[in-house]
Coordinates of C-alpha atoms in Angstrom, one line a residue:
Chain A
M27 CA 111.4 107.1 105.3
K28 CA 111.0 105.4 102.2
E29 CA 113.9 106.1 99.7
K30 CA 112.3 107.8 96.5
K31 CA 113.3 107.7 93.0
I32 CA 116.3 110.0 91.8
V33 CA 114.7 112.8 89.6
V34 CA 117.8 114.7 88.9
E35 CA 121.3 113.6 89.0
L36 CA 124.3 115.7 88.2
K37 CA 127.7 114.0 87.8
N38 CA 131.3 115.5 87.6
I39 CA 129.9 118.7 86.5
G40 CA 132.5 121.2 86.1
I41 CA 132.2 124.8 84.1
S42 CA 134.2 128.0 83.8
F43 CA 133.4 131.5 82.5
D44 CA 136.4 133.4 81.0
G45 CA 138.8 131.0 82.7
E46 CA 137.3 131.0 86.1
Q47 CA 136.3 127.8 87.5
I48 CA 132.9 128.0 88.6
L49 CA 131.8 124.5 89.4
D50 CA 134.3 121.8 90.1
D51 CA 133.4 118.4 89.7
L52 CA 129.9 118.8 91.2
N53 CA 128.0 115.4 92.1
L54 CA 124.3 115.7 93.4
E55 CA 121.3 113.5 93.5
I56 CA 118.0 115.1 93.9
R57 CA 114.9 112.9 94.8
D58 CA 111.3 113.0 93.8
G59 CA 109.3 115.3 96.1
E60 CA 112.3 116.9 97.9
F61 CA 112.7 120.3 98.8
V62 CA 116.4 120.8 98.2
T63 CA 118.0 124.4 99.0
F64 CA 121.5 125.3 97.4
L65 CA 122.8 127.8 100.0
G66 CA 126.0 129.6 99.7
P67 CA 127.4 133.3 99.4
S68 CA 127.4 135.3 96.3
G69 CA 129.5 133.7 93.7
C70 CA 129.4 130.0 95.0
G71 CA 128.1 128.5 92.1
K72 CA 124.6 127.7 93.5
T73 CA 122.6 129.8 90.7
T74 CA 124.9 128.3 88.1
T75 CA 123.9 124.7 89.3
L76 CA 120.5 125.5 89.4
R77 CA 120.8 126.9 85.6
I78 CA 122.4 123.8 84.4
I79 CA 119.4 121.8 85.6
G80 CA 117.2 124.3 83.9
G81 CA 119.1 124.1 80.6
F82 CA 120.2 127.9 80.3
T83 CA 123.7 127.2 80.9
Q84 CA 125.7 123.9 79.5
P85 CA 128.2 122.7 81.5
D86 CA 131.7 122.0 80.2
T87 CA 132.2 118.7 81.7
G88 CA 129.7 115.9 83.4
E89 CA 126.5 114.7 82.8
V90 CA 123.1 116.2 83.7
I91 CA 120.3 113.4 84.2
I92 CA 116.7 114.3 84.4
D93 CA 114.0 111.5 85.0
G94 CA 116.8 109.0 84.2
K95 CA 117.6 110.4 80.7
N96 CA 120.6 112.6 79.8
M97 CA 119.8 115.8 79.3
N98 CA 123.3 117.3 78.0
G99 CA 122.6 119.8 75.4
A100 CA 118.9 120.1 75.7
P101 CA 117.5 123.4 75.8
P102 CA 115.2 124.4 78.2
Y103 CA 111.8 124.2 76.3
K104 CA 112.7 120.2 76.2
R105 CA 112.6 119.8 79.9
Q106 CA 110.1 119.0 82.2
V107 CA 111.5 121.8 84.4
N108 CA 109.8 125.1 85.2
T109 CA 111.7 128.1 86.5
I110 CA 110.9 131.0 88.7
F111 CA 113.4 133.8 88.2
Q112 CA 115.2 136.1 90.3
R113 CA 113.1 139.1 89.3
Y114 CA 110.2 137.0 88.1
A115 CA 110.6 137.8 84.7
L116 CA 107.1 138.3 83.8
F117 CA 106.2 139.4 80.5
P118 CA 105.5 143.2 80.5
H119 CA 103.2 143.1 77.3
L120 CA 100.9 140.5 78.8
N121 CA 98.2 140.8 81.6
V122 CA 98.1 138.2 84.7
F123 CA 95.9 135.8 82.6
E124 CA 98.2 135.5 79.4
N125 CA 101.3 135.3 81.7
V126 CA 100.1 132.6 83.6
A127 CA 98.5 131.1 80.2
F128 CA 101.9 131.5 78.4
G129 CA 103.2 128.0 78.7
L130 CA 99.9 126.4 77.7
R131 CA 99.5 128.6 74.5
V132 CA 102.4 127.6 73.2
N133 CA 101.9 124.0 73.9
K134 CA 98.8 124.5 71.9
V135 CA 96.4 123.5 75.0
D136 CA 92.8 123.9 74.0
S137 CA 91.6 127.5 74.9
K138 CA 88.7 126.1 77.1
E139 CA 91.2 124.0 78.9
I140 CA 93.7 127.1 79.5
E141 CA 90.9 129.4 80.5
K142 CA 89.9 126.4 83.1
R143 CA 93.5 125.7 84.2
V144 CA 94.4 129.4 84.6
T145 CA 91.7 130.2 86.4
A146 CA 91.9 127.3 89.0
M147 CA 95.7 128.3 89.2
L148 CA 95.0 131.9 89.8
E149 CA 92.5 131.0 92.6
S150 CA 95.0 128.7 94.3
V151 CA 97.4 131.8 94.6
N152 CA 94.6 134.1 95.7
L153 CA 94.9 136.2 92.5
S154 CA 91.1 135.7 91.4
G155 CA 89.9 138.8 89.8
F156 CA 93.4 139.8 88.7
E157 CA 93.3 138.4 85.4
K158 CA 92.9 141.4 83.3
R159 CA 95.5 143.5 85.4
Q160 CA 98.8 144.4 83.8
V161 CA 101.6 142.7 85.8
H162 CA 103.7 146.2 86.3
S163 CA 100.5 147.2 88.2
L164 CA 100.8 144.7 90.8
S165 CA 102.8 144.8 94.3
G166 CA 106.1 142.5 94.3
G167 CA 104.3 139.8 96.5
Q168 CA 101.5 139.5 93.6
Q169 CA 104.2 139.4 90.8
Q170 CA 105.7 136.6 92.9
R171 CA 102.3 134.8 93.0
V172 CA 102.0 135.2 89.4
A173 CA 105.1 133.8 88.7
I174 CA 104.6 131.0 90.8
A175 CA 101.2 130.1 89.0
R176 CA 102.9 130.8 85.7
A177 CA 105.2 128.2 86.5
L178 CA 102.8 125.5 88.3
V179 CA 100.0 125.9 85.8
N180 CA 102.4 123.5 83.3
N181 CA 102.3 120.8 86.0
P182 CA 106.0 120.3 86.0
T183 CA 107.8 117.7 87.8
I184 CA 110.6 119.9 88.9
L185 CA 110.4 123.7 90.1
L186 CA 113.5 125.6 89.8
L187 CA 113.5 128.9 92.2
D188 CA 116.0 131.2 91.9
E189 CA 116.1 133.4 94.9
P190 CA 112.5 134.3 94.5
L191 CA 111.9 136.2 97.8
G192 CA 115.0 138.1 97.7
A193 CA 113.0 141.1 96.3
L194 CA 110.4 140.7 99.3
D195 CA 110.6 143.0 102.5
L196 CA 110.9 140.9 105.3
K197 CA 107.2 140.1 106.5
L198 CA 106.1 139.1 103.0
R199 CA 109.3 136.7 102.8
K200 CA 108.2 134.8 105.7
D201 CA 104.6 134.7 104.6
M202 CA 105.8 133.5 101.1
Q203 CA 108.2 130.9 102.7
N204 CA 105.2 129.3 104.2
E205 CA 103.0 129.6 101.2
L206 CA 105.9 128.0 99.0
K207 CA 106.4 125.1 101.6
N208 CA 102.6 124.4 101.5
I209 CA 102.4 124.5 97.7
Q210 CA 105.2 122.0 97.6
Q211 CA 103.6 119.7 100.1
Q212 CA 100.3 119.7 98.8
L213 CA 101.6 119.1 94.8
G214 CA 104.3 116.9 96.1
I215 CA 106.7 118.2 93.1
T216 CA 110.3 118.8 93.8
F217 CA 111.6 122.0 94.5
I218 CA 115.2 123.1 94.0
F219 CA 115.5 126.5 95.7
V220 CA 118.8 128.7 95.7
T221 CA 119.0 131.1 98.5
H222 CA 122.2 132.8 100.3
D223 CA 119.7 133.2 103.2
Q224 CA 120.5 130.4 105.6
E225 CA 117.6 131.0 107.8
E226 CA 115.2 130.5 104.6
A227 CA 117.1 127.4 103.9
L228 CA 117.2 125.7 107.2
S229 CA 113.3 126.6 107.6
M230 CA 111.8 125.6 104.3
S231 CA 114.0 122.9 103.4
D232 CA 114.1 118.7 103.3
T233 CA 117.5 118.8 102.0
V234 CA 120.2 121.8 102.4
V235 CA 123.3 121.6 99.9
V236 CA 125.8 124.1 101.3
M237 CA 128.2 125.5 98.6
N238 CA 131.3 127.4 98.2
E239 CA 133.6 128.2 95.8
G240 CA 132.2 125.8 93.3
R241 CA 132.2 122.9 95.2
I242 CA 129.5 121.3 97.7
Q243 CA 130.8 121.8 101.3
Q244 CA 128.0 119.8 102.8
I245 CA 124.6 118.0 102.1
G246 CA 122.1 117.3 104.8
T247 CA 119.0 118.0 106.4
P248 CA 118.4 121.3 108.4
E249 CA 119.5 119.7 111.6
D250 CA 122.5 118.1 110.3
I251 CA 123.8 121.1 108.8
Y252 CA 123.6 123.3 111.9
N253 CA 124.3 120.5 114.6
E254 CA 127.0 118.7 112.5
P255 CA 128.6 120.9 110.2
K256 CA 131.5 119.5 108.2
N257 CA 133.9 121.9 108.3
A258 CA 134.5 125.5 109.3
F259 CA 133.0 127.3 106.6
V260 CA 129.7 125.2 107.1
A261 CA 129.9 126.2 110.6
D262 CA 130.4 129.9 110.3
F263 CA 127.9 130.1 107.4
I264 CA 124.9 128.4 109.0
G265 CA 124.1 130.2 112.3
E266 CA 127.0 131.9 114.6
S267 CA 129.7 129.6 115.8
N268 CA 132.9 130.1 117.6
I269 CA 135.4 127.7 116.0
L270 CA 138.5 127.0 117.9
D271 CA 141.5 125.1 117.6
G272 CA 141.5 121.9 119.5
I273 CA 143.5 118.8 120.1
M274 CA 141.7 115.4 120.5
R275 CA 143.3 114.0 123.3
E276 CA 141.3 110.8 123.1
D277 CA 137.9 109.9 122.2
R278 CA 135.4 112.0 124.0
L279 CA 138.2 114.5 125.1
V280 CA 139.4 117.4 123.5
E281 CA 141.8 120.1 124.6
M282 CA 141.4 123.8 124.0
F283 CA 143.4 126.6 125.5
G284 CA 145.1 124.0 127.4
H285 CA 141.8 122.9 129.3
K286 CA 140.4 119.6 128.9
F287 CA 136.6 119.4 127.7
D288 CA 134.5 116.2 127.7
C289 CA 132.6 116.0 124.5
V290 CA 130.7 113.3 122.6
D291 CA 132.9 112.9 119.4
I292 CA 134.7 109.6 118.7
G293 CA 136.9 108.3 116.0
F294 CA 139.7 110.7 115.8
G295 CA 143.1 110.1 115.8
K296 CA 145.0 110.4 119.1
N297 CA 146.5 114.0 119.4
E298 CA 144.9 114.9 115.9
P299 CA 144.5 118.8 115.7
V300 CA 140.8 119.6 115.1
D301 CA 138.4 122.4 114.8
V302 CA 136.0 122.9 117.5
V303 CA 132.4 124.3 117.0
V304 CA 130.4 125.8 119.8
R305 CA 127.1 127.6 119.2
P306 CA 126.6 130.9 121.2
E307 CA 123.3 129.6 122.5
D308 CA 124.9 126.4 124.1
I309 CA 127.3 128.4 126.2
D310 CA 126.6 128.7 129.9
V311 CA 127.5 131.9 131.6
V312 CA 128.8 131.2 135.2
E313 CA 130.5 132.3 138.1
P314 CA 134.4 133.1 136.9
E315 CA 135.5 130.0 139.5
K316 CA 132.9 127.6 138.5
G317 CA 133.6 127.7 134.7
Q318 CA 135.7 125.7 132.5
L319 CA 137.2 129.2 131.1
S320 CA 136.9 132.4 132.2
G321 CA 137.4 135.9 130.6
T322 CA 136.4 139.3 130.6
V323 CA 133.3 140.7 128.6
S324 CA 134.2 143.0 125.9
S325 CA 130.9 144.1 124.7
I326 CA 127.2 143.2 125.0
T327 CA 124.2 143.9 123.0
F328 CA 120.6 143.5 123.6
K329 CA 118.9 141.3 120.9
G330 CA 115.4 141.0 122.3
V331 CA 115.3 137.2 123.1
H332 CA 118.6 137.4 124.5
Y333 CA 121.9 139.1 125.0
E334 CA 124.9 139.1 122.7
I335 CA 128.1 138.8 124.8
I336 CA 131.3 139.2 123.3
V337 CA 133.9 137.6 126.0
D338 CA 137.7 137.8 125.6
I339 CA 139.4 134.6 126.8
N340 CA 142.8 134.0 126.1
D341 CA 142.8 136.3 123.3
F342 CA 140.0 134.5 121.6
K343 CA 136.7 136.5 121.1
W344 CA 133.7 134.0 122.0
M345 CA 130.1 135.0 121.2
I346 CA 127.5 134.0 123.8
Q347 CA 123.8 134.2 123.7
S348 CA 122.4 134.4 126.9
T349 CA 119.7 135.7 128.9
D350 CA 122.3 136.8 131.6
S351 CA 123.4 140.4 131.3
P352 CA 127.1 140.6 132.7
A353 CA 128.5 144.3 132.3
V354 CA 131.2 145.2 130.0
G355 CA 134.4 144.6 132.3
D356 CA 133.1 141.8 134.4
V357 CA 134.8 138.6 134.5
I358 CA 132.8 135.6 133.8
G359 CA 133.5 132.1 133.5
I360 CA 131.8 129.8 130.9
S361 CA 130.8 126.1 131.0
I362 CA 130.1 123.9 127.8
P363 CA 128.0 120.8 128.0
P364 CA 129.8 117.7 126.5
Q365 CA 127.0 117.5 123.7
D366 CA 127.2 120.7 122.5
I367 CA 131.0 120.7 121.5
H368 CA 131.2 119.5 118.0
I369 CA 134.5 118.5 116.6
M370 CA 135.3 119.0 113.0
K371 CA 138.5 117.6 111.0
K372 CA 140.9 120.3 109.9
S373 CA 140.1 121.7 106.5
E374 CA 140.9 124.4 104.1
Y375 CA 138.7 126.9 105.9
S376 CA 140.4 126.0 109.4
G377 CA 141.4 129.4 110.9
M378 CA 139.4 131.7 108.5
F379 CA 136.2 132.0 110.6
G380 CA 134.7 131.6 113.8
D381 CA 136.5 134.3 115.8
Y382 CA 134.6 137.5 116.7
S383 CA 137.4 140.0 117.3
T384 CA 136.4 141.8 114.1
F385 CA 132.9 141.4 114.9
S386 CA 130.6 144.2 114.6
D387 CA 126.9 144.6 113.7
E388 CA 128.0 146.7 110.7
M389 CA 129.7 143.6 109.3
E390 CA 126.7 141.9 109.7
L391 CA 124.8 144.4 107.8
I392 CA 127.3 144.2 105.1
G393 CA 127.3 140.5 104.9
D394 CA 123.1 140.4 104.4
T395 CA 122.9 143.0 101.8
E396 CA 125.6 142.0 99.7
I397 CA 123.6 139.6 97.9
T398 CA 120.4 141.1 97.3
G399 CA 121.5 142.5 93.7
E400 CA 123.5 139.3 93.0
D401 CA 123.4 138.4 89.4
E402 CA 125.4 135.1 89.1
T403 CA 126.2 133.9 85.8
Chain B
M2 CA 105.8 178.6 91.1
K3 CA 109.5 179.3 90.7
S4 CA 110.2 175.9 89.1
S5 CA 107.6 176.3 86.6
L6 CA 108.8 179.6 85.7
G7 CA 112.4 178.4 85.5
R8 CA 110.8 175.5 83.3
K9 CA 109.4 177.7 81.0
L10 CA 112.6 179.7 80.6
I11 CA 114.6 176.7 80.1
N12 CA 112.0 175.8 77.3
A13 CA 112.0 179.4 75.8
P14 CA 114.9 179.3 73.2
Y15 CA 113.4 176.0 71.6
L16 CA 109.9 177.5 71.7
L17 CA 111.0 180.7 70.1
W18 CA 112.9 178.6 67.5
A19 CA 109.7 176.1 66.8
A20 CA 107.6 179.7 66.4
L21 CA 110.1 181.2 64.1
F22 CA 111.3 178.3 61.9
I23 CA 108.4 175.6 62.2
L24 CA 105.0 177.4 62.7
I25 CA 105.7 180.5 60.7
P26 CA 106.8 178.5 57.8
L27 CA 104.0 176.0 57.9
I28 CA 101.6 179.0 57.9
I29 CA 103.5 180.6 55.0
V30 CA 103.2 177.2 53.0
A31 CA 99.4 177.0 53.8
Y32 CA 98.9 180.6 52.8
Y33 CA 100.8 179.7 49.5
A34 CA 98.6 176.6 48.9
F35 CA 95.4 178.1 49.4
T36 CA 96.3 181.4 47.1
D37 CA 96.7 182.2 43.7
T38 CA 99.7 184.3 42.1
Q39 CA 97.9 187.4 42.9
G40 CA 97.3 186.2 46.7
N41 CA 93.9 185.8 46.4
F42 CA 92.0 183.0 48.4
S43 CA 91.9 180.1 45.8
F44 CA 91.6 176.3 45.4
E45 CA 93.2 176.6 42.1
Y46 CA 96.5 174.7 42.9
I47 CA 95.0 172.4 45.3
V48 CA 92.9 171.3 42.6
K49 CA 95.8 170.9 40.0
I50 CA 97.6 168.4 42.4
G51 CA 95.2 165.8 40.4
E52 CA 98.0 166.4 37.5
Y53 CA 100.6 164.8 39.9
K54 CA 98.2 161.9 41.0
E55 CA 100.7 159.4 39.4
V56 CA 104.1 161.0 41.0
L57 CA 102.1 160.9 44.4
I58 CA 101.2 157.4 44.2
R59 CA 104.5 156.3 43.0
S60 CA 106.0 158.0 45.9
L61 CA 103.9 156.5 48.1
V62 CA 104.4 153.1 46.9
Y63 CA 108.6 153.5 46.8
A64 CA 108.5 154.5 50.1
A65 CA 106.5 151.8 51.4
V66 CA 108.5 149.3 49.5
A67 CA 111.9 150.7 50.8
T68 CA 110.8 150.7 54.2
A69 CA 109.5 147.3 54.0
I70 CA 113.0 146.3 52.7
T71 CA 114.7 148.3 55.4
L72 CA 112.6 146.6 58.1
V73 CA 113.1 143.3 57.0
M74 CA 117.0 143.9 56.8
A75 CA 117.4 145.7 59.7
Y76 CA 115.3 143.7 62.3
P77 CA 117.6 140.8 62.6
V78 CA 120.8 143.0 62.6
A79 CA 119.3 144.5 65.3
Y80 CA 118.4 141.6 67.3
Y81 CA 121.8 140.2 66.8
M82 CA 123.4 143.2 68.0
S83 CA 121.1 143.5 70.8
R84 CA 122.2 140.2 72.1
S85 CA 126.2 140.5 71.1
K86 CA 128.7 140.8 73.7
V87 CA 128.9 144.8 74.7
S88 CA 132.2 144.8 72.5
T89 CA 130.8 143.1 69.5
Q90 CA 127.7 145.8 70.1
K91 CA 129.9 149.0 69.7
M92 CA 131.9 147.6 66.9
M93 CA 128.6 146.7 64.6
M94 CA 127.0 149.9 65.8
L95 CA 130.2 151.7 64.4
L96 CA 129.6 150.1 61.0
V97 CA 126.0 150.9 61.0
M98 CA 127.0 154.6 61.5
L99 CA 130.1 154.7 59.3
P100 CA 128.3 155.5 56.1
M101 CA 126.3 158.4 58.0
W102 CA 129.6 160.1 58.4
M103 CA 129.4 161.0 54.6
N104 CA 127.3 163.2 53.2
L105 CA 124.1 162.0 51.7
L106 CA 124.5 163.5 48.4
I107 CA 128.3 162.1 47.9
R108 CA 126.8 158.7 49.2
T109 CA 124.1 158.7 46.5
Y110 CA 126.8 160.2 44.1
S111 CA 128.8 157.2 44.6
W112 CA 126.3 154.7 43.8
T113 CA 125.8 156.2 40.4
T114 CA 129.2 155.1 39.6
I115 CA 128.8 151.8 40.8
L116 CA 125.3 151.0 38.6
E117 CA 125.8 153.6 35.6
K118 CA 126.1 151.8 32.1
T119 CA 130.1 152.1 32.4
G120 CA 130.1 151.7 36.2
L121 CA 131.5 148.8 38.3
I122 CA 128.7 146.4 37.5
N123 CA 128.4 146.7 34.2
S124 CA 132.2 146.3 33.7
F125 CA 132.5 143.5 35.9
L126 CA 129.6 141.9 33.7
D127 CA 131.3 143.1 30.6
I128 CA 134.1 140.6 31.3
F129 CA 131.8 137.7 30.9
G130 CA 130.2 139.3 27.7
I131 CA 126.9 140.0 29.6
G132 CA 125.2 143.3 29.7
P133 CA 125.4 146.3 29.8
L134 CA 122.4 146.1 32.1
K135 CA 120.1 149.1 32.6
I136 CA 120.1 149.8 36.5
I137 CA 120.2 153.6 36.6
G138 CA 117.0 155.0 35.9
T139 CA 114.9 151.8 37.2
S140 CA 112.6 152.1 40.1
G141 CA 115.0 149.2 41.5
A142 CA 117.9 151.6 41.7
V143 CA 115.8 154.4 43.4
I144 CA 114.6 152.3 46.0
L145 CA 118.2 150.7 46.6
G146 CA 119.5 154.5 47.1
M147 CA 116.7 154.9 49.8
V148 CA 117.1 151.4 51.5
Y149 CA 121.2 152.3 51.3
N150 CA 120.6 155.7 53.1
Y151 CA 118.0 155.1 55.5
V152 CA 118.5 151.7 56.8
P153 CA 120.6 153.1 60.0
Y154 CA 117.4 154.9 60.7
M155 CA 115.6 151.4 61.0
I156 CA 118.3 149.5 62.8
L157 CA 119.1 152.1 65.6
P158 CA 115.5 152.5 67.3
I159 CA 114.9 148.7 66.9
Y160 CA 118.3 147.9 68.5
T161 CA 117.5 150.6 71.3
V162 CA 114.4 148.8 72.3
M163 CA 115.8 145.3 72.1
T164 CA 118.6 146.0 74.4
K165 CA 116.0 146.6 76.7
I166 CA 114.5 143.2 76.7
D167 CA 115.7 141.8 79.7
N168 CA 117.2 138.2 78.9
S169 CA 115.5 136.7 81.6
L170 CA 112.3 137.3 79.8
L171 CA 113.8 135.2 77.0
E172 CA 114.7 132.5 79.3
A173 CA 111.2 132.5 80.9
A174 CA 109.8 131.8 77.6
E175 CA 112.3 129.1 76.5
D176 CA 111.5 127.7 80.0
L177 CA 107.8 127.7 79.5
G178 CA 108.4 125.5 76.1
S179 CA 109.1 128.4 73.6
N180 CA 111.7 127.4 70.8
G181 CA 113.1 130.0 68.7
F182 CA 110.1 130.8 66.6
S183 CA 107.5 131.2 69.0
K184 CA 110.0 132.8 71.4
L185 CA 110.1 135.6 68.6
K186 CA 106.3 135.8 67.9
R187 CA 105.2 135.7 71.5
V188 CA 107.9 137.8 73.3
I189 CA 110.3 139.6 71.1
L190 CA 108.0 140.7 68.3
P191 CA 105.5 142.4 70.8
L192 CA 108.2 143.7 72.9
S193 CA 110.2 145.7 70.1
L194 CA 107.1 146.8 68.4
P195 CA 107.6 150.5 69.6
G196 CA 111.1 150.5 68.1
V197 CA 109.7 149.0 64.9
I198 CA 107.1 151.8 64.8
S199 CA 109.8 154.4 65.5
G200 CA 112.0 152.8 62.7
I201 CA 109.3 152.8 60.0
T202 CA 108.4 156.2 61.0
M203 CA 112.0 157.5 60.6
V204 CA 112.3 155.6 57.2
F205 CA 109.1 156.1 55.8
V206 CA 108.8 160.2 56.3
P207 CA 112.1 161.2 54.5
S208 CA 111.5 158.2 51.9
I209 CA 108.4 159.7 50.5
S210 CA 109.7 163.1 50.5
T211 CA 113.2 162.2 48.7
F212 CA 114.2 164.1 45.9
Y213 CA 118.0 164.0 45.2
I214 CA 118.4 160.0 45.3
S215 CA 115.4 159.8 42.5
Q216 CA 117.1 162.5 40.3
K217 CA 120.6 160.6 40.8
L218 CA 119.5 157.0 40.4
G219 CA 116.5 157.3 38.6
G220 CA 115.1 158.8 35.5
P221 CA 112.1 160.7 34.1
Q222 CA 109.8 157.6 34.8
T223 CA 111.1 157.4 38.7
Q224 CA 110.1 161.0 39.6
M225 CA 108.8 161.3 43.0
I226 CA 106.7 164.3 44.5
G227 CA 109.8 165.7 46.2
D228 CA 111.4 166.3 42.8
I229 CA 108.1 167.9 41.5
I230 CA 108.1 170.1 44.5
Q231 CA 112.1 170.9 44.0
K232 CA 111.3 171.9 40.4
R233 CA 108.3 174.1 41.1
F234 CA 110.1 176.2 43.8
D235 CA 113.0 176.3 41.2
A236 CA 110.9 177.6 38.6
L237 CA 109.3 180.2 41.1
S238 CA 105.9 178.5 41.2
Y239 CA 105.7 178.9 44.8
N240 CA 101.7 178.1 45.1
M241 CA 102.0 174.7 43.3
G242 CA 105.1 174.0 45.2
A243 CA 103.3 175.1 48.6
S244 CA 100.1 173.2 47.8
L245 CA 102.3 169.8 46.8
S246 CA 104.0 170.3 50.3
F247 CA 100.8 170.8 52.1
V248 CA 99.2 167.8 50.5
M249 CA 102.2 165.6 51.4
M250 CA 102.4 166.9 54.8
I251 CA 98.4 165.8 55.2
V252 CA 99.4 162.2 53.4
I253 CA 102.4 161.8 56.0
L254 CA 100.3 162.6 58.9
I255 CA 97.6 160.1 58.0
S256 CA 100.5 157.4 57.3
L257 CA 101.6 158.1 60.8
A258 CA 98.3 158.0 62.5
I259 CA 97.8 154.7 61.0
M260 CA 100.9 153.5 62.3
N261 CA 100.6 154.8 65.7
R262 CA 97.4 152.8 66.0
F263 CA 99.4 149.6 65.8
S264 CA 101.6 150.8 68.9
D265 CA 100.0 150.7 72.3
D266 CA 100.5 154.0 74.6
D267 CA 104.2 154.2 75.3
G268 CA 106.2 153.3 72.1
G269 CA 106.5 155.0 68.8
I270 CA 106.8 159.0 67.6
I271 CA 103.5 160.4 68.8
V272 CA 102.1 162.8 65.8

């Protein structure tokens, strides 16, 4: 892939609110036409980063460079950037047409031209015939489309999207994900997307920026982020993972629970303590005597495509996703192919994640809903 | 059925109150306005209102000017308040409300000690050998008194509506290219219009029927219709007082109807 020019560059960005450090020495480059997603839990600084690019928030330190120009201190209306806001922020006193026409009217575009561009834009988001409707009479999905049209009609070079799908129900969200992705590919403009939904991030983005506690944890393609997480936080936040303590005995050999496993990782120090990530779907359930490790099944939940099995091995609760369905209390063996063992350096997040002893569906639910009302500053 | 009965019962005390102290007095006002001293139906006093044409027009002009000034003063204050931190908002709200804790008569009376010939302003000017200026008794003093007394009624409704304008709408406007002025024109003004309408109503109505302020701060040349009405009633000329009151009510109703044409459907005080 040819390297495209950098359209947004953040250098050493730092900001704090009320004495709390929100972003800490953040550095990032975004290339033209890229679909970049800021992914992280509530309060990780992703929305703040977006707002700094949009010009709604000015950083305490560091530089914001858009299209090669330093934009520190420039207000939003001086930036070739448009935003789709979390709750759309459509103007309640204007109808659909006037909402979309807003930016063009402000910029004194000729009214015939406005008519033409707004009509075309509404058509492209399937809202023809809605011109005279009041925005509050529209459904969530339709309002979302108006917001998209209102931003895109101005031909921005960069579109910022602040959790735009958070308020939609699951089915609509999936449709809008596809639609946004299509729009982005057709127009070839840079999308910077903020979400706390890791699945959304993985399925839409060219590049995912995983953030936590005001710092970038990892930047990479969705595959990189999932397959090669840099630390325990990333491994835990993206998908399900068992994160175990291990010791790297030598290249391609890691020891866990006193058992040596073949793996494919090299370049660690001899006997270096490491974090080991094993994805639940990569674990094979075998006869106890044939497994590399064995333990007792403590719970099993049917999830449709697979069963989610929690198995207790040496006091560590592993999660396994398998089409096999052992009964609770059964002793099973597990076997992990070498390429599915991923070794990470120890980090500040080591030991904080990855054991399923406190796991329950209820916890998962809390984790999912927590962010919907998020209002990051 | 039961709930609607319950609802009626809840409303009953107010309906009774409204009937006794609003509806019936209105009927009595109308009765006196359209009868002569013998109680016979007559347009005598309605026709006599022509004699007070000048005062009526003056009242309208004073009220309009006072309303316009309060609007210009209150709007930026309300906007600033609504965009401040909550603690600042509370503080400013207190400052706005503070004068209202004192009786209107006392507030107005204290203005005379500031404005009169030997008052604060003229004593100060005297130091430089200027004056004394004639302030009391001018139309300016009367309008000042009205603005001073009624400005909180303009600030509060505008402020209330403005706090409901979501900040993200202002950000969206900026995002779409609006600088400060275009943001005001295209978003803030239209969205705060209902508050402006309420504010104008709440200032215009008491202004046009003002009587005490114009007596204390004004003179014979600044008499307002409220003063005349008061004097007519004091002189036991009920028919004249009632017909003036009646006409003024009509004037206010017409003014409010015009106002409400400017607000769409959901804002303002519907008459």
